[in-house]
Tab-separated table of N, CA, C and O in Angstrom:
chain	number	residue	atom	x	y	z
A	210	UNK	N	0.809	-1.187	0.000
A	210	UNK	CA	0.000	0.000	0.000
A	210	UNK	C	0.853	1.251	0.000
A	210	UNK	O	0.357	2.138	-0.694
A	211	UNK	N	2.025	1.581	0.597
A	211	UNK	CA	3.059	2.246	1.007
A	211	UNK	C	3.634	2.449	-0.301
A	211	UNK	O	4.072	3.594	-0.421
A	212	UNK	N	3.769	1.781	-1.239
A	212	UNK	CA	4.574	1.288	-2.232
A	212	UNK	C	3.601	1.939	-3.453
A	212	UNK	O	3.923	2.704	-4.363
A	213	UNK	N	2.362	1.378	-3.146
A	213	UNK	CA	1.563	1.948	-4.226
A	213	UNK	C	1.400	3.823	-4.321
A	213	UNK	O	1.387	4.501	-5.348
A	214	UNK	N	1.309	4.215	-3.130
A	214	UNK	CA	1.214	5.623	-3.140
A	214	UNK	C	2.306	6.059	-3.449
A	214	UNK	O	2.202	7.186	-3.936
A	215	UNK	N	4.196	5.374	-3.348
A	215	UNK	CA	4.849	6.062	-3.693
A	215	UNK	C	5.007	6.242	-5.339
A	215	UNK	O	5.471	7.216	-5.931
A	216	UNK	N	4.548	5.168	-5.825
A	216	UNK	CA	4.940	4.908	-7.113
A	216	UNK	C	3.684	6.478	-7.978
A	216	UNK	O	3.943	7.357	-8.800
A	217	UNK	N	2.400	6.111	-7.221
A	217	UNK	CA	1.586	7.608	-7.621
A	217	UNK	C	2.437	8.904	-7.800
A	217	UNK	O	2.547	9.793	-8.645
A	218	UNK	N	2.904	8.629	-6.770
A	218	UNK	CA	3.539	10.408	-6.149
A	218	UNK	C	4.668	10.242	-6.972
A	218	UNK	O	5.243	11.303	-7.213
A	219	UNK	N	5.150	9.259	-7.465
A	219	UNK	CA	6.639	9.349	-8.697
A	219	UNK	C	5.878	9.947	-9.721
A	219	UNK	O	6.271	10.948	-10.320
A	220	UNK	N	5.154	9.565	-9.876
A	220	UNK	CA	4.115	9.704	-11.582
A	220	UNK	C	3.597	11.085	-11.342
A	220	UNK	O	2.929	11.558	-12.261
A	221	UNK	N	3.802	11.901	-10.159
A	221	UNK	CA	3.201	13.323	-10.225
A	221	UNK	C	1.251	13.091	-10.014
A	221	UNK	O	0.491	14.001	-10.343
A	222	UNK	N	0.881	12.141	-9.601
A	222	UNK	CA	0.057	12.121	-9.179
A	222	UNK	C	-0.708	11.458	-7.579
A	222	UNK	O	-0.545	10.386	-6.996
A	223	UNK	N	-1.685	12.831	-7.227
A	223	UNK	CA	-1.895	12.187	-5.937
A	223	UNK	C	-2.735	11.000	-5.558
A	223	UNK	O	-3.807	10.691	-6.078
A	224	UNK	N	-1.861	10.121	-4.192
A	224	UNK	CA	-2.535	9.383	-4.000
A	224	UNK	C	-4.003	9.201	-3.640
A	224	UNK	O	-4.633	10.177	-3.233
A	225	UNK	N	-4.582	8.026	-3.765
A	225	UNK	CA	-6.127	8.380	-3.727
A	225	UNK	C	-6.110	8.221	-2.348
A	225	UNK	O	-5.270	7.697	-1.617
A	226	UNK	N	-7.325	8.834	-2.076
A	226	UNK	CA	-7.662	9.000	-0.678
A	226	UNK	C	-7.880	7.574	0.469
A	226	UNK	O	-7.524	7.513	1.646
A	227	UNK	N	-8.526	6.611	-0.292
A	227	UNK	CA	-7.643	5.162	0.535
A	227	UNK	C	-6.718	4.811	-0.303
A	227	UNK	O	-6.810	4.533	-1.499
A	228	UNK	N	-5.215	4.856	0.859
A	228	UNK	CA	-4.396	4.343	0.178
A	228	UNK	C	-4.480	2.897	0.052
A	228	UNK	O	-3.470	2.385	-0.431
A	229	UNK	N	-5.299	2.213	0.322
A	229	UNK	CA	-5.181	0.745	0.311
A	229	UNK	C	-5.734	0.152	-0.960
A	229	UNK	O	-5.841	-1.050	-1.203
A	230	UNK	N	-6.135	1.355	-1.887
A	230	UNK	CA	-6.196	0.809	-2.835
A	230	UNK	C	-5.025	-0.203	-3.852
A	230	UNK	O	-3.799	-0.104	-3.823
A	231	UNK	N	-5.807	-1.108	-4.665
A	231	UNK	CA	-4.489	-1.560	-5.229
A	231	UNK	C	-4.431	-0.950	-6.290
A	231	UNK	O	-5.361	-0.200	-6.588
A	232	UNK	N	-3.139	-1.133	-7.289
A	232	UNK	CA	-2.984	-0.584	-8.785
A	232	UNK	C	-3.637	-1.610	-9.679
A	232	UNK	O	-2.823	-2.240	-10.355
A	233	UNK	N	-4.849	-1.921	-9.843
A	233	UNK	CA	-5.044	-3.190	-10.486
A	233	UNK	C	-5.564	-1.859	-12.226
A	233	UNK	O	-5.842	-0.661	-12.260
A	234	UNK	N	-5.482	-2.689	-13.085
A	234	UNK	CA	-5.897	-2.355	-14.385
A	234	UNK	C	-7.385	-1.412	-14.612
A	234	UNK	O	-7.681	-0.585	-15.475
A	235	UNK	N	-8.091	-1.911	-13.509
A	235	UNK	CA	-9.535	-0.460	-13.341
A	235	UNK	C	-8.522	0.543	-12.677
A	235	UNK	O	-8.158	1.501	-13.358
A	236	UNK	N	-8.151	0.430	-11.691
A	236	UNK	CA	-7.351	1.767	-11.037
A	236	UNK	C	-6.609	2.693	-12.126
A	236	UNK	O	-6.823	3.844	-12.509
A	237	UNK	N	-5.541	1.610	-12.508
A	237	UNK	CA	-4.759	2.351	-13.985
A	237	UNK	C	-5.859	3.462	-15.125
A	237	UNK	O	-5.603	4.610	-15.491
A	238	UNK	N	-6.914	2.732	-15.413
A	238	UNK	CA	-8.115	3.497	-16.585
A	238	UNK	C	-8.740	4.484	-15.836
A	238	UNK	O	-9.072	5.533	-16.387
A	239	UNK	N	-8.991	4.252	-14.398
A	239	UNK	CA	-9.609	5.174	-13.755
A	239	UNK	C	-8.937	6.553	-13.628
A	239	UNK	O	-9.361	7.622	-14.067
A	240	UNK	N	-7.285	6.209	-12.628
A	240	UNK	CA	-6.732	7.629	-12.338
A	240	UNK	C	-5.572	8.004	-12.992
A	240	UNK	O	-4.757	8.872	-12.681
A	241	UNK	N	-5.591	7.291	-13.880
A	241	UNK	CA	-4.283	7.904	-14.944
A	241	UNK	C	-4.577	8.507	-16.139
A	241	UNK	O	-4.682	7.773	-17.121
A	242	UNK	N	-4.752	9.837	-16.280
A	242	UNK	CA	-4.930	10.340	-18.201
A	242	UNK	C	-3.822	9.772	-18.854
A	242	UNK	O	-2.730	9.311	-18.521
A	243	UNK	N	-4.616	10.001	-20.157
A	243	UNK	CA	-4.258	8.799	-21.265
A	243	UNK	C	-2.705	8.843	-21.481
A	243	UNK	O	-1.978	8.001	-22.009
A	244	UNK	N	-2.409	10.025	-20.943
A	244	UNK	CA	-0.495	10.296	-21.738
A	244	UNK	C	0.198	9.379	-20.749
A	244	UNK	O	1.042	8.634	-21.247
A	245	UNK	N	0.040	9.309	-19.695
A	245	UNK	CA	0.767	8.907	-18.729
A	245	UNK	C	0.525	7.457	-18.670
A	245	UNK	O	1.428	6.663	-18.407
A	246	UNK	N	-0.832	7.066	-18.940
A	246	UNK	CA	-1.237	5.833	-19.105
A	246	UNK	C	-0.313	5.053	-20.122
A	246	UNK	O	0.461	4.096	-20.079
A	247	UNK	N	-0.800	5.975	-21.085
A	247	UNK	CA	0.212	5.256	-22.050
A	247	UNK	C	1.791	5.002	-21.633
A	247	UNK	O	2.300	3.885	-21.736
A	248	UNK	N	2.497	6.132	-21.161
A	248	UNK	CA	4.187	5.889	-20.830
A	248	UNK	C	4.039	4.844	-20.087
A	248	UNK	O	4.865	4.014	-20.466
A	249	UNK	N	3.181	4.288	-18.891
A	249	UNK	CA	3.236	3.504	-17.757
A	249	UNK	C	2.950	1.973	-18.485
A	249	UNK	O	3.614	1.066	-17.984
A	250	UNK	N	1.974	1.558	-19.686
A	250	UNK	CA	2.040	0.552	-20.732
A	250	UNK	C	3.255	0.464	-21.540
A	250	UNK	O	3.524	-0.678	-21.913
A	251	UNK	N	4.244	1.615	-21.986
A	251	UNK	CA	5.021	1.418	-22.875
A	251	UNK	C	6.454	1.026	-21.598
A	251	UNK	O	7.584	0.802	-22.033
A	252	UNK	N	6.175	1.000	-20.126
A	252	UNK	CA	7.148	0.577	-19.660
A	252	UNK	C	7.227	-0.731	-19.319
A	252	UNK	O	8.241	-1.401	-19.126
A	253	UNK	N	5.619	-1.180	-19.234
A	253	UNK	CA	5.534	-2.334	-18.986
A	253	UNK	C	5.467	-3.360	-20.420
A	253	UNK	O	5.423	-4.587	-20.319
A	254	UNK	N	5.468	-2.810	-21.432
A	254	UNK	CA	6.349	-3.126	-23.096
A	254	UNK	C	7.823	-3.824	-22.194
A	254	UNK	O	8.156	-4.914	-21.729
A	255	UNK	N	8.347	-2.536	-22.303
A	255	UNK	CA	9.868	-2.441	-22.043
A	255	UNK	C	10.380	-3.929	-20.915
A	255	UNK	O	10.965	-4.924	-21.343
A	256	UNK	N	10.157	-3.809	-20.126
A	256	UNK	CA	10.398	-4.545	-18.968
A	256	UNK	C	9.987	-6.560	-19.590
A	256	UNK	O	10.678	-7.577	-19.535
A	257	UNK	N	8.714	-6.323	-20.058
A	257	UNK	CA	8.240	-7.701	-20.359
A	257	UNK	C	9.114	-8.117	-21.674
A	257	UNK	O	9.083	-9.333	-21.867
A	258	UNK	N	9.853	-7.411	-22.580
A	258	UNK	CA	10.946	-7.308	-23.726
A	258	UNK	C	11.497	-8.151	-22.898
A	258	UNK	O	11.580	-9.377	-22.834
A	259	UNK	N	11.885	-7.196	-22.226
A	259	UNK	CA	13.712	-7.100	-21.663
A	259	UNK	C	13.950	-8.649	-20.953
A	259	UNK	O	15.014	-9.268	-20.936
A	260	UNK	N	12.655	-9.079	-20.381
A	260	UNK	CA	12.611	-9.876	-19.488
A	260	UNK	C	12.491	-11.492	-20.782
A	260	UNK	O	13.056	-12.583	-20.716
A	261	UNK	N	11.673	-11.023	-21.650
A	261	UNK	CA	11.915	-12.346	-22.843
A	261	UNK	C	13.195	-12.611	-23.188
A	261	UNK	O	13.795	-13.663	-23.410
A	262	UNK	N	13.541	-11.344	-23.195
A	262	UNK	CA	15.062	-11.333	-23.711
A	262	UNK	C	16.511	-12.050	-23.031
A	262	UNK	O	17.479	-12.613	-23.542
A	263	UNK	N	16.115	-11.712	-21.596
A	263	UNK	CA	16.869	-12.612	-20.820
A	263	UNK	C	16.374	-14.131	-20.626
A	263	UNK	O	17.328	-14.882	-20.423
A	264	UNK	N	15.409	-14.625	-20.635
A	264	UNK	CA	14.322	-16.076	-20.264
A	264	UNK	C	15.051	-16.380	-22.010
A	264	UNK	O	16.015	-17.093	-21.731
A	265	UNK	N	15.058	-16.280	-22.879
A	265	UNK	CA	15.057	-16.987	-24.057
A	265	UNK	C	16.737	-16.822	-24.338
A	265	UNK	O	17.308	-17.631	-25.069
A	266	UNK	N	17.402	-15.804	-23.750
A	266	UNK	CA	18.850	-15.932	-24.031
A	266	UNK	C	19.812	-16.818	-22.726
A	266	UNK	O	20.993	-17.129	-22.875
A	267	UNK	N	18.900	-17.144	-21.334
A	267	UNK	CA	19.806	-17.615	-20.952
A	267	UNK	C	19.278	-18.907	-20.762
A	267	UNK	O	19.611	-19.428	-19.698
A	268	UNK	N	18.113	-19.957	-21.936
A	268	UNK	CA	17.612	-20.732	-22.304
A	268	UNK	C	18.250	-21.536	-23.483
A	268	UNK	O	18.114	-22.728	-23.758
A	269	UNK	N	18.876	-20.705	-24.015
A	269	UNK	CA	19.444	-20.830	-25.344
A	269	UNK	C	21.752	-21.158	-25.233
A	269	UNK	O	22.574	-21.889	-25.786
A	270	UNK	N	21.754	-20.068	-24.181
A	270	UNK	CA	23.030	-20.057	-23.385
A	270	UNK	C	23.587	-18.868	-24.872
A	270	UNK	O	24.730	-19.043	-25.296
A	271	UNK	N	23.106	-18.258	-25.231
A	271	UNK	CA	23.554	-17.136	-26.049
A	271	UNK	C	22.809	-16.248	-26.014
A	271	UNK	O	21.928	-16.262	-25.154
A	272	UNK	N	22.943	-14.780	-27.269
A	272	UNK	CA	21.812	-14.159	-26.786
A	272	UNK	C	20.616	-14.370	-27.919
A	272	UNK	O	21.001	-14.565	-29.072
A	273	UNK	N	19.705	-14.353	-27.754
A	273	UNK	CA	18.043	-14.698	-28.141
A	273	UNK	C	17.232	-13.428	-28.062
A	273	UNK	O	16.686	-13.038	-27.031
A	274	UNK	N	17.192	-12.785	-29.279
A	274	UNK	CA	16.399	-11.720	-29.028
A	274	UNK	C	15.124	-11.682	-30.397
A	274	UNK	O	14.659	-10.710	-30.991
A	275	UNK	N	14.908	-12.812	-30.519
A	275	UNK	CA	13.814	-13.065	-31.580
A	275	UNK	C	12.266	-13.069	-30.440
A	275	UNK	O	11.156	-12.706	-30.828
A	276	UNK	N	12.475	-13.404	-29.486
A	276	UNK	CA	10.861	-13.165	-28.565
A	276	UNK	C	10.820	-11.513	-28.176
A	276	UNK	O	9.998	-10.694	-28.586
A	277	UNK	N	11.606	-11.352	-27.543
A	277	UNK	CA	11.494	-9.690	-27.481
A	277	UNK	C	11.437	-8.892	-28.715
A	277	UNK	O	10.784	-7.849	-28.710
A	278	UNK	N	12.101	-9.307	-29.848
A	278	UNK	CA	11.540	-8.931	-31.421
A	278	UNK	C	10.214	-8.683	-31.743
A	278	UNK	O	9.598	-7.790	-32.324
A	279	UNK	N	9.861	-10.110	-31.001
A	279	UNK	CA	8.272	-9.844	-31.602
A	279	UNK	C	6.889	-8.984	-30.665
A	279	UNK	O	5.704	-8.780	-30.931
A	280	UNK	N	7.819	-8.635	-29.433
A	280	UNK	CA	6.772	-8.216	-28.267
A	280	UNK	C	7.079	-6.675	-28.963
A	280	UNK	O	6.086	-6.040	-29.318
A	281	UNK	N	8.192	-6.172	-29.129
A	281	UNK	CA	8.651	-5.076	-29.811
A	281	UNK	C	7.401	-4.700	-31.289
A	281	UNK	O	6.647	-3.735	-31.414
A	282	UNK	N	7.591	-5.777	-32.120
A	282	UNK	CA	6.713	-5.547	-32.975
A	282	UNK	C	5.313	-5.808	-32.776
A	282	UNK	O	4.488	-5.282	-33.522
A	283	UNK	N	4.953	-6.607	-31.792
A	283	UNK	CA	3.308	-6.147	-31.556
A	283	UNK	C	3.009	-4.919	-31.050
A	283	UNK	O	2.024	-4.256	-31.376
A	284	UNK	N	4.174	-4.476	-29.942
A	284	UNK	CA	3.680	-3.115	-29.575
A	284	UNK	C	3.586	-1.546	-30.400
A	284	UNK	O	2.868	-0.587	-30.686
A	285	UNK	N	5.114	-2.249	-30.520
A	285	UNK	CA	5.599	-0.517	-32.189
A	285	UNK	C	5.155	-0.934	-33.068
A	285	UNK	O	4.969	0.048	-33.786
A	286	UNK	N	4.781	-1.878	-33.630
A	286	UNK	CA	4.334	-1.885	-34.973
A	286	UNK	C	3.117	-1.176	-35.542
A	286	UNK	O	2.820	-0.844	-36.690
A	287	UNK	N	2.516	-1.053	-34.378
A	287	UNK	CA	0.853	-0.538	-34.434
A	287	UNK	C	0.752	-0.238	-33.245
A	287	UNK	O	-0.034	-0.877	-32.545
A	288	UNK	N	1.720	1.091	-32.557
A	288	UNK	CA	1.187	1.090	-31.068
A	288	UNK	C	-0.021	1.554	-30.461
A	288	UNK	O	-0.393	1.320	-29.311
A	289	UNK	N	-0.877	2.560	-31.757
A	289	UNK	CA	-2.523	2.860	-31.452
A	289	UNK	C	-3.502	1.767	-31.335
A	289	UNK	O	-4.545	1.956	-30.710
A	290	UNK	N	-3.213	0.509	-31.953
A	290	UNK	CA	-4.085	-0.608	-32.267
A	290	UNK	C	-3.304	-1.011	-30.986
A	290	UNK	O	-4.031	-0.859	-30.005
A	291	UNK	N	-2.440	-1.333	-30.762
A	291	UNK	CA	-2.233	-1.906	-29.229
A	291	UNK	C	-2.694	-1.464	-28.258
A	291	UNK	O	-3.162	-2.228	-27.414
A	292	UNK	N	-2.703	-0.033	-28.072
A	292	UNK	CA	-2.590	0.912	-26.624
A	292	UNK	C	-4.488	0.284	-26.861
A	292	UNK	O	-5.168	0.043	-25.864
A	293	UNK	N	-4.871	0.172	-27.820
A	293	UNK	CA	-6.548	0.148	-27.750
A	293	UNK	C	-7.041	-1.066	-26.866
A	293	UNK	O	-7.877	-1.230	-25.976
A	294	UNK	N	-5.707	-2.178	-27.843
A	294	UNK	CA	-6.339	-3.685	-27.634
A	294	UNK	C	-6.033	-4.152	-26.140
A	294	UNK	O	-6.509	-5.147	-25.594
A	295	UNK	N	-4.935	-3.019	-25.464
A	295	UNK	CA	-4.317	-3.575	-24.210
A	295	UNK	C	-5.680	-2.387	-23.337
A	295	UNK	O	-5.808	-2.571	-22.127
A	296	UNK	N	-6.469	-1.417	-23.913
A	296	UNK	CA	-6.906	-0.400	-22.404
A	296	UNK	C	-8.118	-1.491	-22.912
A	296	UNK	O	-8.678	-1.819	-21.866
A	297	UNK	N	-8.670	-2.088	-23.871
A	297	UNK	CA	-10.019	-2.814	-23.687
A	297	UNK	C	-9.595	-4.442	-22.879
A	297	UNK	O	-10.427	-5.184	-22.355
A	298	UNK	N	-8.452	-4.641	-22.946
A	298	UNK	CA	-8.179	-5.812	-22.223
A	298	UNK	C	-8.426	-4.809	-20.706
A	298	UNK	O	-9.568	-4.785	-20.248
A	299	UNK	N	-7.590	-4.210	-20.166
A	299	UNK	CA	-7.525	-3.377	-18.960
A	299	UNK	C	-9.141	-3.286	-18.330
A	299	UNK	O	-9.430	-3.638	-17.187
A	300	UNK	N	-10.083	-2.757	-19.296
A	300	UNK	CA	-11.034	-2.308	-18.730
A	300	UNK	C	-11.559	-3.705	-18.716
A	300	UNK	O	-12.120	-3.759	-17.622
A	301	UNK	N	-11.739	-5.138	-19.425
A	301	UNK	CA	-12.394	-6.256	-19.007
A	301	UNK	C	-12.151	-6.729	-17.934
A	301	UNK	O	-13.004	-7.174	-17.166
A	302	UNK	N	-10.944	-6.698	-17.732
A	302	UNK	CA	-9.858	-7.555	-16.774
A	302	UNK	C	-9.520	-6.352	-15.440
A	302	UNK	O	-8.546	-6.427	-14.691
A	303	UNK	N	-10.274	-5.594	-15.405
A	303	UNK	CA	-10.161	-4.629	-14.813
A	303	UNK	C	-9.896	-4.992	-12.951
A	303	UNK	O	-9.784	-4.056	-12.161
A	304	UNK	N	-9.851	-5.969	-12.645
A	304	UNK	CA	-9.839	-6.139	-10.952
A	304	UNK	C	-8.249	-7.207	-10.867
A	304	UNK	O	-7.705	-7.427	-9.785
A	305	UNK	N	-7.877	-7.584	-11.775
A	305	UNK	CA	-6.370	-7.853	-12.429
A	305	UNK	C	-5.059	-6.720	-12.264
A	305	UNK	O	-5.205	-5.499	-12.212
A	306	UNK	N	-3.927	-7.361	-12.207
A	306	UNK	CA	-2.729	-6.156	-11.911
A	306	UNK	C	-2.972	-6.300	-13.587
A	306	UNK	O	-3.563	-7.207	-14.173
A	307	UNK	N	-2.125	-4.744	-14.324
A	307	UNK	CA	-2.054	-4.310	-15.561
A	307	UNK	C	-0.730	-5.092	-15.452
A	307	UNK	O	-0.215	-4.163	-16.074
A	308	UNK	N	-0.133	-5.579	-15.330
A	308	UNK	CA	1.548	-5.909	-15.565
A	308	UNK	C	0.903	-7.404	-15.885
A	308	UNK	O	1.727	-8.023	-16.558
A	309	UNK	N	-0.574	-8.394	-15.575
A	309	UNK	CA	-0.752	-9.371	-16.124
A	309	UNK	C	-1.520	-9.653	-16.511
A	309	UNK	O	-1.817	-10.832	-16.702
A	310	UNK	N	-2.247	-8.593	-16.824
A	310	UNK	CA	-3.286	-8.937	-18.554
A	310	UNK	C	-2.560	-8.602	-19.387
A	310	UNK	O	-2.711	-9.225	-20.438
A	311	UNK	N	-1.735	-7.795	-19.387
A	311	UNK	CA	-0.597	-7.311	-20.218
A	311	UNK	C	0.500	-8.081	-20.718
A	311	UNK	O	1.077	-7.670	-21.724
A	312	UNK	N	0.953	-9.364	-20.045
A	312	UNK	CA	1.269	-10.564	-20.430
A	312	UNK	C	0.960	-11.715	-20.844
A	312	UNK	O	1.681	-12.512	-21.444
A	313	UNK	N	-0.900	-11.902	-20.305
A	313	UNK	CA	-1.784	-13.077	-21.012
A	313	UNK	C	-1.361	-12.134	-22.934
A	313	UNK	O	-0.841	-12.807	-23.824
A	314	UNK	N	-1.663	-10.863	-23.123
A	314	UNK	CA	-1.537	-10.682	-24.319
A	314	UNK	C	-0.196	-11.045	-25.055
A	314	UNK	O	-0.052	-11.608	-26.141
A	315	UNK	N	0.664	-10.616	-24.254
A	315	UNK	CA	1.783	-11.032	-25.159
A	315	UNK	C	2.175	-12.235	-25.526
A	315	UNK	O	2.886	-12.436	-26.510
A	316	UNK	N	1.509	-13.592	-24.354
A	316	UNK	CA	2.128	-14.689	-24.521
A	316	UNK	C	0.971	-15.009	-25.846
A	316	UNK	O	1.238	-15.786	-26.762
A	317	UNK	N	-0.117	-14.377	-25.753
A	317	UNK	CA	-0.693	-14.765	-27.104
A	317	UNK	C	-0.679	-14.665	-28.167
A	317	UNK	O	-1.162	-15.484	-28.949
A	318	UNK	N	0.116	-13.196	-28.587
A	318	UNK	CA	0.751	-12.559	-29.757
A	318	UNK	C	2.376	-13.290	-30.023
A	318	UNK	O	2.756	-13.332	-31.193
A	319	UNK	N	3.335	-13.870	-28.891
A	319	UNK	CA	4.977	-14.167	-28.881
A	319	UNK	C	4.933	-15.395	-28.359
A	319	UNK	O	6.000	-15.984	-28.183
A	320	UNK	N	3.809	-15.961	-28.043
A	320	UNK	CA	3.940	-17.329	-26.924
A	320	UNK	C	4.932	-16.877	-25.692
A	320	UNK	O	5.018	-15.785	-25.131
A	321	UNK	N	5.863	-18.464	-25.404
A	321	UNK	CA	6.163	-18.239	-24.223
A	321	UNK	C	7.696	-17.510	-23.985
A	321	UNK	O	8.084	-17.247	-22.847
């Protein structure tokens, strides 16, 4: 909870009035405008890359950057058709953390 308000107050925004809220994917659609929303999806891009990138390169015992290739190209390739397909996943899945509906998608677009 501590954690969640700091990460608000990084983002320049205030915490909500119970802090015990969680950051789940309704929270994200609810108190984040869209710009910020978006940077806070394009980090969780970044991170879920980065993280294929290591799982498939130290799987391989070299480096492997053909899964993070393709999480790269679902996101940049069309990042308006994404940012859409990931805030209508967000708003279904809405009582879910955004860091894992955000990965049911990718493993469905890159597998595992």
């Amino acid at each position: 909870m501590a954690a969640s308000a700091a990460f608000l107050l990084a983002l320049g925004i205030a915490a909500p009035a119970n802090a015990d809220t969680a950051m789940t994917a309704g929270t994200l659609m609810e108190k984040l405008p869209t710009r910020e929303r978006s940077t806070y999806i394009m980090g969780l891009v970044e991170g879920l890359a980065y993280a294929r990138f290591q799982k498939d390169s130290a799987k391989l015992g070299s480096k492997d950057s053909e899964g993070m290739n393709c999480i790269y190209g679902f996101f940049y390739g069309d990042s308006m058709k994404a940012l859409d397909r990931i805030e209508a996943a967000f708003k279904k899945y809405s009582d879910h953390f955004p860091a894992v509906v955000l990965t049911a998608i990718v493993k469905k677009e890159c597998g595992e």
